[in-house]
Short mmCIF file of C-alpha atoms and ligand atoms in Angstrom, two decimals:
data_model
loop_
_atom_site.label_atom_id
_atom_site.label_comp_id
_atom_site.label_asym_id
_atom_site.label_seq_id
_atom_site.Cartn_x
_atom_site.Cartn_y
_atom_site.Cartn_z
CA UNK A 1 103.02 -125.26 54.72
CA UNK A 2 103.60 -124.15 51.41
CA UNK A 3 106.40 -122.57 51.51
CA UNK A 4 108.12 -123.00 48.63
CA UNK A 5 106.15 -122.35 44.97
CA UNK A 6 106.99 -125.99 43.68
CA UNK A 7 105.68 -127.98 46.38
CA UNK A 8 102.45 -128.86 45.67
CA UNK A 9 99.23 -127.97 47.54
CA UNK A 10 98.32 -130.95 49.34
CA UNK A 11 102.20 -132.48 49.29
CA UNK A 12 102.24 -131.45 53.14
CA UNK A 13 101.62 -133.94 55.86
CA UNK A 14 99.42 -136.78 55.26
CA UNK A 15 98.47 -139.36 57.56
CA UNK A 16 97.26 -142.69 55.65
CA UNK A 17 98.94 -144.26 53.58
CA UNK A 18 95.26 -144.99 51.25
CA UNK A 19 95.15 -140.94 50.94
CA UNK A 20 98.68 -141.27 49.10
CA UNK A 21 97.70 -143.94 46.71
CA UNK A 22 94.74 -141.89 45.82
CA UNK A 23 97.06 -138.87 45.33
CA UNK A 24 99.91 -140.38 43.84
CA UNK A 25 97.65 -141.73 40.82
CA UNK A 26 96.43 -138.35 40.62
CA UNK A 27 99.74 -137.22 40.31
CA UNK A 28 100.64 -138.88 37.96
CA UNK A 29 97.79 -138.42 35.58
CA UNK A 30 98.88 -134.62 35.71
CA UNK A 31 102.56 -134.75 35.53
CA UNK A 32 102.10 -137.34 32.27
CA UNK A 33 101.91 -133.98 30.09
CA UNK A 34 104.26 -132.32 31.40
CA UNK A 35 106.78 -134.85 30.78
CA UNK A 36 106.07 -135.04 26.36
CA UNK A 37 109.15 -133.82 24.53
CA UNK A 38 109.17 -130.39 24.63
CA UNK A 39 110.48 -128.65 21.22
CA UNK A 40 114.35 -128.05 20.53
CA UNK A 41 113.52 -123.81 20.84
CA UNK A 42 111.40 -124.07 24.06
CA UNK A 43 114.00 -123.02 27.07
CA UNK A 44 111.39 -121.88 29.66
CA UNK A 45 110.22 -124.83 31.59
CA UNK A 46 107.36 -125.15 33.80
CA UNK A 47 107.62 -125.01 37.62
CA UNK A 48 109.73 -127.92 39.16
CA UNK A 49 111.76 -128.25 35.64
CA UNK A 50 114.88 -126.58 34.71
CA UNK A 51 116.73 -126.39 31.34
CA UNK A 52 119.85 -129.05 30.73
CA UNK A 53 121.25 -127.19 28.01
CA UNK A 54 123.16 -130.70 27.44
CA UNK A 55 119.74 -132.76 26.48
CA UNK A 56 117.92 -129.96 25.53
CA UNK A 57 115.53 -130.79 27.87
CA UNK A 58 113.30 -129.88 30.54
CA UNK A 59 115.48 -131.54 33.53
CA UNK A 60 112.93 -132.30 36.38
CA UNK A 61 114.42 -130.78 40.07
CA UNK A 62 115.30 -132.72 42.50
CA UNK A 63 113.72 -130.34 45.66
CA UNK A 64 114.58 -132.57 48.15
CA UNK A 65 118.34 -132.23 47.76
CA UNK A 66 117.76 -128.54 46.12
CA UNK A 67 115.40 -127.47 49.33
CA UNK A 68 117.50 -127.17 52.63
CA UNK A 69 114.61 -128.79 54.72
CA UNK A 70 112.14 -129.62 52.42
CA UNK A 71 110.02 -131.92 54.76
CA UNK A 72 110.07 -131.12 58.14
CA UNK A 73 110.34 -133.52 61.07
CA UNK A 74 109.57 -137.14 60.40
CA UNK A 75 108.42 -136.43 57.50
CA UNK A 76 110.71 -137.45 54.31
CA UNK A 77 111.16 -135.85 51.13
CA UNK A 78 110.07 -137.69 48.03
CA UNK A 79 111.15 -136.18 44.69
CA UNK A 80 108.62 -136.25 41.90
CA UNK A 81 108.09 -134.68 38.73
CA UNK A 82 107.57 -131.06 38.91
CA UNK A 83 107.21 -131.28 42.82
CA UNK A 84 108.19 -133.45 45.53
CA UNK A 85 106.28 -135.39 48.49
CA UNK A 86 106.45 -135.10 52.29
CA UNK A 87 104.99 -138.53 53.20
CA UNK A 88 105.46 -140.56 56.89
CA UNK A 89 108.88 -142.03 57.07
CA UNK A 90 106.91 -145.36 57.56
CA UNK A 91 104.41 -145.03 54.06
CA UNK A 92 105.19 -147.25 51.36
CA UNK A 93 106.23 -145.90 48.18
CA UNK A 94 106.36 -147.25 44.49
CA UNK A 95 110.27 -147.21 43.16
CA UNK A 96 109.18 -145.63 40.01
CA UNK A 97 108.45 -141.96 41.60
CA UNK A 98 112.33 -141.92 41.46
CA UNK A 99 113.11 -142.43 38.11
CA UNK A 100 113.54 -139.85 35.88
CA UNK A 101 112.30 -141.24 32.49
CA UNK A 102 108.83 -141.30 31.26
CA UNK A 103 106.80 -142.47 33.57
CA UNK A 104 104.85 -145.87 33.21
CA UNK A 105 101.94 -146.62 30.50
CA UNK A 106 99.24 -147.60 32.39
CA UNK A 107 98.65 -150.95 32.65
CA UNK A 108 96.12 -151.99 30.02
CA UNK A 109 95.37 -156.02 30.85
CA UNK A 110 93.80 -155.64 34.35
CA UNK A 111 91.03 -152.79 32.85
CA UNK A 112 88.81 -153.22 29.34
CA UNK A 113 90.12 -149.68 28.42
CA UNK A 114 92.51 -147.33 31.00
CA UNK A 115 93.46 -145.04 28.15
CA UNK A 116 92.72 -141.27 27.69
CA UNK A 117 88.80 -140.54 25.59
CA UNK A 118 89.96 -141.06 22.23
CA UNK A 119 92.46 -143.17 22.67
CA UNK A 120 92.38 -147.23 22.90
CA UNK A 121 95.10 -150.20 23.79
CA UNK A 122 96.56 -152.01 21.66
CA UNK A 123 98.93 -155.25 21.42
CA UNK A 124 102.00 -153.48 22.50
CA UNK A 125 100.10 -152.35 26.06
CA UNK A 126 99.95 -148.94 24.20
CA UNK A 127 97.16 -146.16 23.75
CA UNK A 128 96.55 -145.70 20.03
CA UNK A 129 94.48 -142.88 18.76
CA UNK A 130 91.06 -144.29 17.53
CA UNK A 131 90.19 -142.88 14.16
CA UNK A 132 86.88 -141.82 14.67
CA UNK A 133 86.07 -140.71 11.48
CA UNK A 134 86.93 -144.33 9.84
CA UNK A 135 84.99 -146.02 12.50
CA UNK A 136 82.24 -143.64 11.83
CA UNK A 137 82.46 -142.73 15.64
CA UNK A 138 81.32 -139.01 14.61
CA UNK A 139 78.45 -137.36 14.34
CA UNK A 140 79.82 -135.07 11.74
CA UNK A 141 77.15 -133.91 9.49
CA UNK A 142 76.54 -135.47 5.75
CA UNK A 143 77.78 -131.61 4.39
CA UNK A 144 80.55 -131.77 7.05
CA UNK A 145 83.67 -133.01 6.63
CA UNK A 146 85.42 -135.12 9.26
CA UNK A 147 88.94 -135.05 10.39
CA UNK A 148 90.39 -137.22 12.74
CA UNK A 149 92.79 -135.95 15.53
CA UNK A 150 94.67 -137.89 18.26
CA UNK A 151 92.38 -138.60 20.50
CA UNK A 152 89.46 -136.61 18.82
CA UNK A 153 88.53 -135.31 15.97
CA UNK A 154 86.66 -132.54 14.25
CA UNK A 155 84.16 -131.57 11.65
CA UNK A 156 84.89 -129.19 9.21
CA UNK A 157 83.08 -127.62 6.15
CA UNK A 158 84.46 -128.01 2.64
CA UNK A 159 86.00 -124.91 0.96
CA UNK A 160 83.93 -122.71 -0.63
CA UNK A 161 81.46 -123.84 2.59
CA UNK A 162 80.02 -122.06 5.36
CA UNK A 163 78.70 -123.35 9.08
CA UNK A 164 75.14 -122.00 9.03
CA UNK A 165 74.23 -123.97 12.01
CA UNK A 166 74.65 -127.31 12.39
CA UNK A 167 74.62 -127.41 8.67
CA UNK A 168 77.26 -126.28 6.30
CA UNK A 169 75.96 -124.06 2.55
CA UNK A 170 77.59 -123.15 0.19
CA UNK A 171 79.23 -119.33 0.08
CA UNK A 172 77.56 -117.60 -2.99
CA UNK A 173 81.01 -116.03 -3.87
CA UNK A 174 79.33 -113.97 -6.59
CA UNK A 175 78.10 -111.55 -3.54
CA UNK A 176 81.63 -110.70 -2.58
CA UNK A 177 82.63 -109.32 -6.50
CA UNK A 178 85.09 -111.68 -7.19
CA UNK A 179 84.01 -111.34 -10.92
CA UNK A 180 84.87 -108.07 -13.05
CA UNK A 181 82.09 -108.87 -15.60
CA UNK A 182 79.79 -112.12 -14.78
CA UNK A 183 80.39 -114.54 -11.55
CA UNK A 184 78.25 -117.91 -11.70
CA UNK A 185 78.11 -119.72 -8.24
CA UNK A 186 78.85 -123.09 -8.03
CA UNK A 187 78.53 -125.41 -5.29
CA UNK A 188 81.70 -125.02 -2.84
CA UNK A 189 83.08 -122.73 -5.80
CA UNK A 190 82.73 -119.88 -8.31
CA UNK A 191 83.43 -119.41 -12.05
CA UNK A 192 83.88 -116.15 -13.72
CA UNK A 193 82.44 -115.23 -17.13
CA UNK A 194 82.93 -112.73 -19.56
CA UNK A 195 80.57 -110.46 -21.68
CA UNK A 196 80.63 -111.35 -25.38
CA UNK A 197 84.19 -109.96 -27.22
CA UNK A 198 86.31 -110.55 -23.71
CA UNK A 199 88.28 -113.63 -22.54
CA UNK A 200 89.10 -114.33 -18.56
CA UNK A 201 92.40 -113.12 -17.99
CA UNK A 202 95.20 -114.85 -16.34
CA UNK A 203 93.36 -114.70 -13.06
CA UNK A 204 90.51 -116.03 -13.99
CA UNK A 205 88.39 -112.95 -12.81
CA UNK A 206 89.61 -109.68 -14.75
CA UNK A 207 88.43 -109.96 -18.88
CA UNK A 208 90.44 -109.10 -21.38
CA UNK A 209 89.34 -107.69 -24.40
CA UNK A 210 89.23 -110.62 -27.56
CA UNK A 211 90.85 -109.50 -30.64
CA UNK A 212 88.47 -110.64 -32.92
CA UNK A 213 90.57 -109.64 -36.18
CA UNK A 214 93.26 -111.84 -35.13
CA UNK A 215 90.77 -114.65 -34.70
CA UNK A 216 89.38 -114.90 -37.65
CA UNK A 217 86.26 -111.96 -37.64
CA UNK A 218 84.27 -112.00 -40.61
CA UNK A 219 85.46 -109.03 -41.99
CA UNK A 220 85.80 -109.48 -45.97
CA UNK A 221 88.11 -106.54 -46.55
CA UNK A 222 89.30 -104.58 -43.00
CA UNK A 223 88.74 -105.33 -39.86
CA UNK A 224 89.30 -103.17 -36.74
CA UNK A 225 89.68 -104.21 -33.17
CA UNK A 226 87.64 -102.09 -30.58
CA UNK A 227 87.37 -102.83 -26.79
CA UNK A 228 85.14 -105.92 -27.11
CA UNK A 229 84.17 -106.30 -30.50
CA UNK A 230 85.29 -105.28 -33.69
CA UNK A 231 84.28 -103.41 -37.02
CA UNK A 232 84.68 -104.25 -40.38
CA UNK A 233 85.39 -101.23 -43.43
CA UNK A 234 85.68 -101.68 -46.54
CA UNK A 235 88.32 -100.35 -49.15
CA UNK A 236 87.90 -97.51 -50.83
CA UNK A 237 85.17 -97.75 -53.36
CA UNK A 238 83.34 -100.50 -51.90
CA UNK A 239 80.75 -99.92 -49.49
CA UNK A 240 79.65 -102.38 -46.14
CA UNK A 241 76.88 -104.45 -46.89
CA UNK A 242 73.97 -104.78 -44.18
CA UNK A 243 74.96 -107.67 -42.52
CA UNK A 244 78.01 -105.98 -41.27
CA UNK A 245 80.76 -107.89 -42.99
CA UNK A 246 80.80 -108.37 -46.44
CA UNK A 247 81.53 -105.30 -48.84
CA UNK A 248 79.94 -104.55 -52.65
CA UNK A 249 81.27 -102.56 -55.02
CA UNK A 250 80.00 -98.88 -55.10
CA UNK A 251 78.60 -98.06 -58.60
CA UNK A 252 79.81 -94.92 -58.66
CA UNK A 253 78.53 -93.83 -62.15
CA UNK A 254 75.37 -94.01 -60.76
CA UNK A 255 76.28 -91.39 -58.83
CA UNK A 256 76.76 -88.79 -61.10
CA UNK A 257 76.81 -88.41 -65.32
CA UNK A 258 79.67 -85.51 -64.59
CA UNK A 259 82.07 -87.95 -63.09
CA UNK A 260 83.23 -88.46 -66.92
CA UNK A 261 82.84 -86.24 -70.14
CA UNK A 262 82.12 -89.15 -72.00
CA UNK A 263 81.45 -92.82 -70.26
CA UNK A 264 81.82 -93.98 -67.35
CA UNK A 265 82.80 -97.48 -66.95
CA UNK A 266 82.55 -98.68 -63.38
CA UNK A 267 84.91 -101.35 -61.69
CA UNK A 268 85.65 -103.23 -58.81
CA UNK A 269 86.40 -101.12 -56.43
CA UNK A 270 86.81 -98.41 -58.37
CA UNK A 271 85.62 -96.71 -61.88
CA UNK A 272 87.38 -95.30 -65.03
CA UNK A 273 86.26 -92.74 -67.59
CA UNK A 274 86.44 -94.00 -71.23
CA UNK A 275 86.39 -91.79 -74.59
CA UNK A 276 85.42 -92.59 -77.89
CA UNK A 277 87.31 -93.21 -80.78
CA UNK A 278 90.03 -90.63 -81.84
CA UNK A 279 90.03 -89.12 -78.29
CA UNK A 280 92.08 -89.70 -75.64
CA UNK A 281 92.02 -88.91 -71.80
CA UNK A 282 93.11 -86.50 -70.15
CA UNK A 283 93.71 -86.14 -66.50
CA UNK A 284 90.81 -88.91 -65.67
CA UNK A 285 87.61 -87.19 -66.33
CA UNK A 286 87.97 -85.42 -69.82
CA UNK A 287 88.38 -86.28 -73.30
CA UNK A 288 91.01 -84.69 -75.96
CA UNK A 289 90.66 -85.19 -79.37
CA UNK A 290 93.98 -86.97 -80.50
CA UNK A 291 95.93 -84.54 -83.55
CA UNK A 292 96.36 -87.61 -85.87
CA UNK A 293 98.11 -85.35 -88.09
CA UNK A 294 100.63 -84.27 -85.29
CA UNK A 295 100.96 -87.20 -83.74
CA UNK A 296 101.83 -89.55 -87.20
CA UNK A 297 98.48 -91.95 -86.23
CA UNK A 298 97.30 -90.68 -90.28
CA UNK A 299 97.33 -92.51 -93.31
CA UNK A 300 97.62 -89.13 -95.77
CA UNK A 301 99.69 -90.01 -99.02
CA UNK A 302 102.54 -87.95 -100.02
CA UNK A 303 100.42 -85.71 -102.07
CA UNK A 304 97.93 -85.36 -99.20
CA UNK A 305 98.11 -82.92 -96.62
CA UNK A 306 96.05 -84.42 -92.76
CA UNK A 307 93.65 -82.17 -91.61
CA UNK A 308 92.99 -82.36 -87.73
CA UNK A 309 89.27 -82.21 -86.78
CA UNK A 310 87.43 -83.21 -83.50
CA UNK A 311 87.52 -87.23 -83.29
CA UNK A 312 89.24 -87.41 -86.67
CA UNK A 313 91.50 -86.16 -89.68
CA UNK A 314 90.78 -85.89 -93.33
CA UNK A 315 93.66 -86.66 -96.16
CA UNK A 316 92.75 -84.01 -98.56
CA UNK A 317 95.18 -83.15 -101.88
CA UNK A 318 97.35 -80.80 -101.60
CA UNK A 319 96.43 -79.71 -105.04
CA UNK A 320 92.84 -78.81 -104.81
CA UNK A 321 92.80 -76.13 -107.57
CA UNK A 322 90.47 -76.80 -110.49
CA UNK A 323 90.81 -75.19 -113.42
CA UNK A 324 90.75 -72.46 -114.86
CA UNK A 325 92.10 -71.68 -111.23
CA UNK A 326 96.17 -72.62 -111.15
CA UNK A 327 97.83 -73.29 -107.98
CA UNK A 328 99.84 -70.36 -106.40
CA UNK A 329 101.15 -71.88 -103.31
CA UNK A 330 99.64 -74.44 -100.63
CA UNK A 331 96.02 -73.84 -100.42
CA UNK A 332 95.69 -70.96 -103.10
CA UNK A 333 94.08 -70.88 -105.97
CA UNK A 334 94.24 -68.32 -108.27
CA UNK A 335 92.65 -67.52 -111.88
CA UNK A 336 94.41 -65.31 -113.90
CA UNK A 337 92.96 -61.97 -115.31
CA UNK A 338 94.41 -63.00 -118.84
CA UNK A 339 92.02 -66.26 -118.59
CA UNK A 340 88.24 -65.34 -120.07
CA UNK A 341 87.00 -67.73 -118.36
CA UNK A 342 87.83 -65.77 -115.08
CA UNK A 343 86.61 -62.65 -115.87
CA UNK A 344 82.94 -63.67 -113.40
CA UNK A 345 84.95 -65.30 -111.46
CA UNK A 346 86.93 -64.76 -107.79
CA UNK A 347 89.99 -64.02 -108.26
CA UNK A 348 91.58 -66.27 -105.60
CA UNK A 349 90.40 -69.34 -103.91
CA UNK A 350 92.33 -69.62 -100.51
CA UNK A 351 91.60 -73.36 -98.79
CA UNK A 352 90.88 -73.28 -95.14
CA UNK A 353 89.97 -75.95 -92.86
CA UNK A 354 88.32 -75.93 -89.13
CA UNK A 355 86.99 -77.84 -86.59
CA UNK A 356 84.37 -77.05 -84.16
CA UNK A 357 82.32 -79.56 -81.75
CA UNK A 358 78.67 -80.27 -81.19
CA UNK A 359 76.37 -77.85 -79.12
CA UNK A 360 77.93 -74.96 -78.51
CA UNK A 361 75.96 -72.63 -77.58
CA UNK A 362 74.30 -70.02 -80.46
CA UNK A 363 75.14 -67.47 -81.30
CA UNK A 364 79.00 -68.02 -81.65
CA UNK A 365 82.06 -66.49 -83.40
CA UNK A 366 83.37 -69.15 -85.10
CA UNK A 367 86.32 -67.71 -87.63
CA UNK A 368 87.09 -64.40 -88.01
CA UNK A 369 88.24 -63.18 -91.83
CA UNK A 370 90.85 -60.51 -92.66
CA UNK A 371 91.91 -58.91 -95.74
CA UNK A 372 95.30 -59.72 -96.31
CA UNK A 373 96.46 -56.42 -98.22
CA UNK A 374 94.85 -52.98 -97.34
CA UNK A 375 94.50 -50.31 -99.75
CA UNK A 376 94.17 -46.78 -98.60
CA UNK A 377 90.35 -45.51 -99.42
CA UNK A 378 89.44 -49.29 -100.13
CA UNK A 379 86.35 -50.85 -98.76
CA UNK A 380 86.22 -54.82 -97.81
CA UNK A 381 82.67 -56.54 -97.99
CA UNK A 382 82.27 -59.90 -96.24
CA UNK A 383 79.30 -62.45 -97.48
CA UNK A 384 79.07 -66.01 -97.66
CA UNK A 385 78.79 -66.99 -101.47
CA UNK A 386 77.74 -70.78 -100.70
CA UNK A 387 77.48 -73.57 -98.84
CA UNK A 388 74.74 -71.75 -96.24
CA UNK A 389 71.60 -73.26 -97.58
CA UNK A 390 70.28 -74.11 -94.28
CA UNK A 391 71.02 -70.44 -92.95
CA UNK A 392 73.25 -72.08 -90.19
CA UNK A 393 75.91 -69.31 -89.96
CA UNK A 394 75.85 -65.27 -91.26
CA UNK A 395 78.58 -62.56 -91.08
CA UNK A 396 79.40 -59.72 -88.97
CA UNK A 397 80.83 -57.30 -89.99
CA UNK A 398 83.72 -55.96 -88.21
CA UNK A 399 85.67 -53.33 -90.16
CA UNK A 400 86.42 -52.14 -93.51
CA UNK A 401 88.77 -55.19 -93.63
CA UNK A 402 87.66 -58.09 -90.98
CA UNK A 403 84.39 -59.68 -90.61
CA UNK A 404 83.35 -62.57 -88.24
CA UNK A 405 81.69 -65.85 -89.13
CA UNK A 406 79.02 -66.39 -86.83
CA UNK A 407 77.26 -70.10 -86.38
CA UNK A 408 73.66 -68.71 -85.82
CA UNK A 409 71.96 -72.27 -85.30
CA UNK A 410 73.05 -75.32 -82.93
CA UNK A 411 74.45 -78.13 -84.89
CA UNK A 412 75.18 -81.71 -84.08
CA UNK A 413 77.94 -83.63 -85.29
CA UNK A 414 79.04 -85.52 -87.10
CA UNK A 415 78.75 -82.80 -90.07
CA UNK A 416 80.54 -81.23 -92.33
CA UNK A 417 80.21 -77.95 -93.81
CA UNK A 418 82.06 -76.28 -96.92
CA UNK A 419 81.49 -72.39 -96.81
CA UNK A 420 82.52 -70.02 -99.76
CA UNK A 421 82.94 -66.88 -97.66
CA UNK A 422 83.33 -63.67 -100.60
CA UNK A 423 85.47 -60.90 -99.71
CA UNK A 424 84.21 -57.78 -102.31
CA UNK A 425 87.03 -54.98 -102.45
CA UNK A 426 85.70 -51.91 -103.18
CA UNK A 427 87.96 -48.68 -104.44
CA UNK A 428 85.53 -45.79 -105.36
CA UNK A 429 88.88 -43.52 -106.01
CA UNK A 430 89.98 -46.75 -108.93
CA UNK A 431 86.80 -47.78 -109.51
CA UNK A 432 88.35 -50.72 -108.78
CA UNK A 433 86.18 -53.89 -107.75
CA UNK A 434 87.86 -57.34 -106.92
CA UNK A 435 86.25 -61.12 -105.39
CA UNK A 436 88.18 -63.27 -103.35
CA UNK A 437 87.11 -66.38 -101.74
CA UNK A 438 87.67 -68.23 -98.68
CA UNK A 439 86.57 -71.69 -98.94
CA UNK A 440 86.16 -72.08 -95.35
CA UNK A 441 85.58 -76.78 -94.96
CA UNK A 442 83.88 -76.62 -91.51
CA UNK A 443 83.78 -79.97 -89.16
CA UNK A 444 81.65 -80.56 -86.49
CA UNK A 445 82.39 -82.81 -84.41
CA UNK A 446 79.89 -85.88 -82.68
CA UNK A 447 80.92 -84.89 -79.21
CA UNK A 448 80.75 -82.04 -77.36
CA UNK A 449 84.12 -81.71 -76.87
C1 NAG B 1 92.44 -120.41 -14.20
O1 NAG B 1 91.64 -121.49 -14.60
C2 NAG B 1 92.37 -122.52 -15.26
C3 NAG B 1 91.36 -123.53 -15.78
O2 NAG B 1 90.32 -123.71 -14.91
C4 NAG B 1 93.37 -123.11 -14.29
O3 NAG B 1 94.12 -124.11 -14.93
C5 NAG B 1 94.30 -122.01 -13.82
O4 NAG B 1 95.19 -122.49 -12.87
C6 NAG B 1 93.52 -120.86 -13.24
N1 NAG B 1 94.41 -119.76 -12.97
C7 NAG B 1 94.37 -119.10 -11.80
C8 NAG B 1 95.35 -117.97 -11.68
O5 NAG B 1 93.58 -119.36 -10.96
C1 NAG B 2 86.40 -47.58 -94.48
O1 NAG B 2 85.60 -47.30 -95.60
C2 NAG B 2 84.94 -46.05 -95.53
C3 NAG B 2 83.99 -45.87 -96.74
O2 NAG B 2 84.65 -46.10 -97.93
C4 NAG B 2 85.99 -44.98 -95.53
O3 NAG B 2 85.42 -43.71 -95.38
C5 NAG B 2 86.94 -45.20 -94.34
O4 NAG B 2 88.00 -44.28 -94.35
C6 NAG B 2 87.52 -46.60 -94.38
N1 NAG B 2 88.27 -46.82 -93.16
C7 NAG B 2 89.46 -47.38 -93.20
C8 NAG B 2 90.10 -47.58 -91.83
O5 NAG B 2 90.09 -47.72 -94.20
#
């Protein structure tokens, strides 16, 4: 006995033929699997099967013509799938062992139910699989899902579930830092969420920074992206208001009273120094008086000559000798010796005009006087004849022939001053004494500048 691999176990000699019914429905209960389709790749087949290349199949072997002596004795050789028989030459056996299709259903009229667990007959004298799960035939839990399978089938937990038990919970996903800023667990599921100033990203876990000055920030003059949030400036000469957004002008003459010689005139965004009337600008901060009488802006007649003074200009004649004083040239003035009438007075009136501005600082040089001709042994004395009454300027005394007019008080424009300044030319040698006068017309200016 067993001699060969593919002959069954207990396929040796058996006496009764009731033994081989038993065994033959045995048999076939365990060759019925063997027998399914196998698939089109599969070429190794089990004991007692070979491959037919031509069906693509598992062929079943025919041992008793394979076998030289399969059964010995009386005994004859029954071929079967995936074995063969050695049975009494006098048993009875069913036609069907020979065949080489599937082998029979099992008859389903004779028994209530002869099919496999999970399985059940139906019209066609076939098993069916029973769908458990529609027939609620499980015992699947209420968290469980069921599946149906043929002839079973199986329960299962939902995604984002876990078997804890006989009981499936839910995964808190949030443990396994799925989330790059904030995870919120949901039942079966997870959601990610992002701090204030990010945005989920494509995958729905990483956050991207938001930027806000593309979407409409606040800002009311610049806005600046940062990684998640944003910043709003303001333009130059505005400054950010407390709440963070909105800008207000910067009064920036408040600031300082040297941001402009004169006024300061502030505006949005910005300010602008102003000068009064008869001045103009200069760079941004100071004032220059305007030279009407350069610049054409006067309104002197022909017989007029413009005099330029700090904020303004004068017309004054161009004649302004009176007699018994005849007009020499321009702004000279002489009386002649043969006159009576000038024999107390200067000789010469010369017409000068200045300009000087408010507050300057005392004492100060304001016009220095020369003797036009020098005479050798002569001595030049320097006074101020009129127009001093308040004692606002005196003279210096430089040289025999230069003196200096000195303002000895601060004055405040606008003011005008007329000064008779005496030079006395004394020649001991001649005995020779002569008066001229410089009539010095002073303006002082309202401004400091
Ligand atoms: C992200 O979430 C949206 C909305 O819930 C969804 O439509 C999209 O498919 C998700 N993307 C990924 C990569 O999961
Ligand atoms: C100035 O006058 C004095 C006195 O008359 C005289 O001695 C002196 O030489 C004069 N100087 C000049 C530079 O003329």
């Amino acid at each position: 006995m067993g001699w060969s691999p593919r002959m069954l176990p207990f396929a040796s000699c058996l006496p009764g033929s009731l033994q081989l019914w038993a065994l033959l429905l045995l048999l076939l209960g365990t060759a019925y699997p063997q027998d399914s389709e196998e698939p089109d790749s599969y070429t190794e087949c089990t004991d007692g099967y070979e491959w037919d290349p031509d069906s693509q199949h598992c062929r079943d072997v025919n041992e008793c013509l394979t076998i030289p002596e399969a059964c010995k004795g009386e005994m004859k050789c029954i071929n079967h799938y995936g074995g063969y028989l050695c049975l009494p030459r006098s048993a009875a056996v069913i036609n069907d062992l020979h065949g080489e299709g599937p082998p029979p259903p099992v008859p389903p009229a004779q028994h209530p139910n002869t099919c496999p667990p999970g399985y059940e007959p139906d019209q066609q004298e076939s098993c069916v699989d029973v769908d458990e799960c529609a027939q609620a035939l499980h015992d699947c839990r209420p968290s469980q899902d069921c599946h149906n399978l043929p002839g079973s089938y199986q329960c299962t937990c939902p995604d984002g579930y876990r078997k804890i038990g006989p009981e499936c919970v839910d995964i808190d996903e949030c443990r396994y830092r799925y989330c790059q800023h904030r995870c919120v667990n949901l039942p079966g599921s997870f959601r990610c969420q992002c701090e204030p100033g990010f945005q989920l990203g494509p995958n729905n876990r990483s956050c991207v920074d938001v930027n806000e000055c593309d979407m409409g920030a606040p800002c009311e003059q610049r806005c600046f992206n940062s990684y998640g949030t944003f910043l709003c400036r303001c333009n130059q000469g505005y400054e950010l208001h407390r709440d963070g957004f909105s800008c207000s002008d910067i009064d920036e003459c408040s600031y300082s009273s040297y941001l402009c010689q004169y006024r300061c005139v502030n505006e949005p965004g910005r300010f602008s120094c102003h000068c009064p009337q008869g001045y103009q600008l200069l760079a941004t901060r100071l004032c220059q008086d305007i030279d009407e009488c350069e610049s054409g802006a006067h309104q002197c007649s022909e017989a007029q000559t413009c005099v330029n003074f700090h904020g303004g200009y004068r017309c004054v004649d161009t004649n302004r000798c009176v007699e018994p004083y005849i007009q020499v040239s321009d702004n000279r003035c002489l009386c002649p010796a043969s006159n009576p009438l000038c024999r107390e007075q200067p000789s010469s009136i010369v017409h000068r005009y200045m300009s000087i501005t408010s507050e300057r600082s005392v004492p100060a040089d304001v016009f220095q006087i020369q003797a036009t001709s020098v005479y050798p042994g002569a001595y030049n004395a320097f006074q101020i004849r009129a127009g001093n009454s308040q004692g606002d300027f005196y003279i210096r005394q430089i040289n025999n022939v230069s003196a200096m007019l000195v303002l000895a008080r601060p004055v405040t424009g606008p003011r005008e001053y007329v000064l008779d300044l005496e030079m006395v030319t004394l020649n001991s040698l001649m005995s020779y004494r002569a008066s001229s006068v410089l009539r010095l017309t002073i303006f002082v200016g309202a401004y400091a500048f």
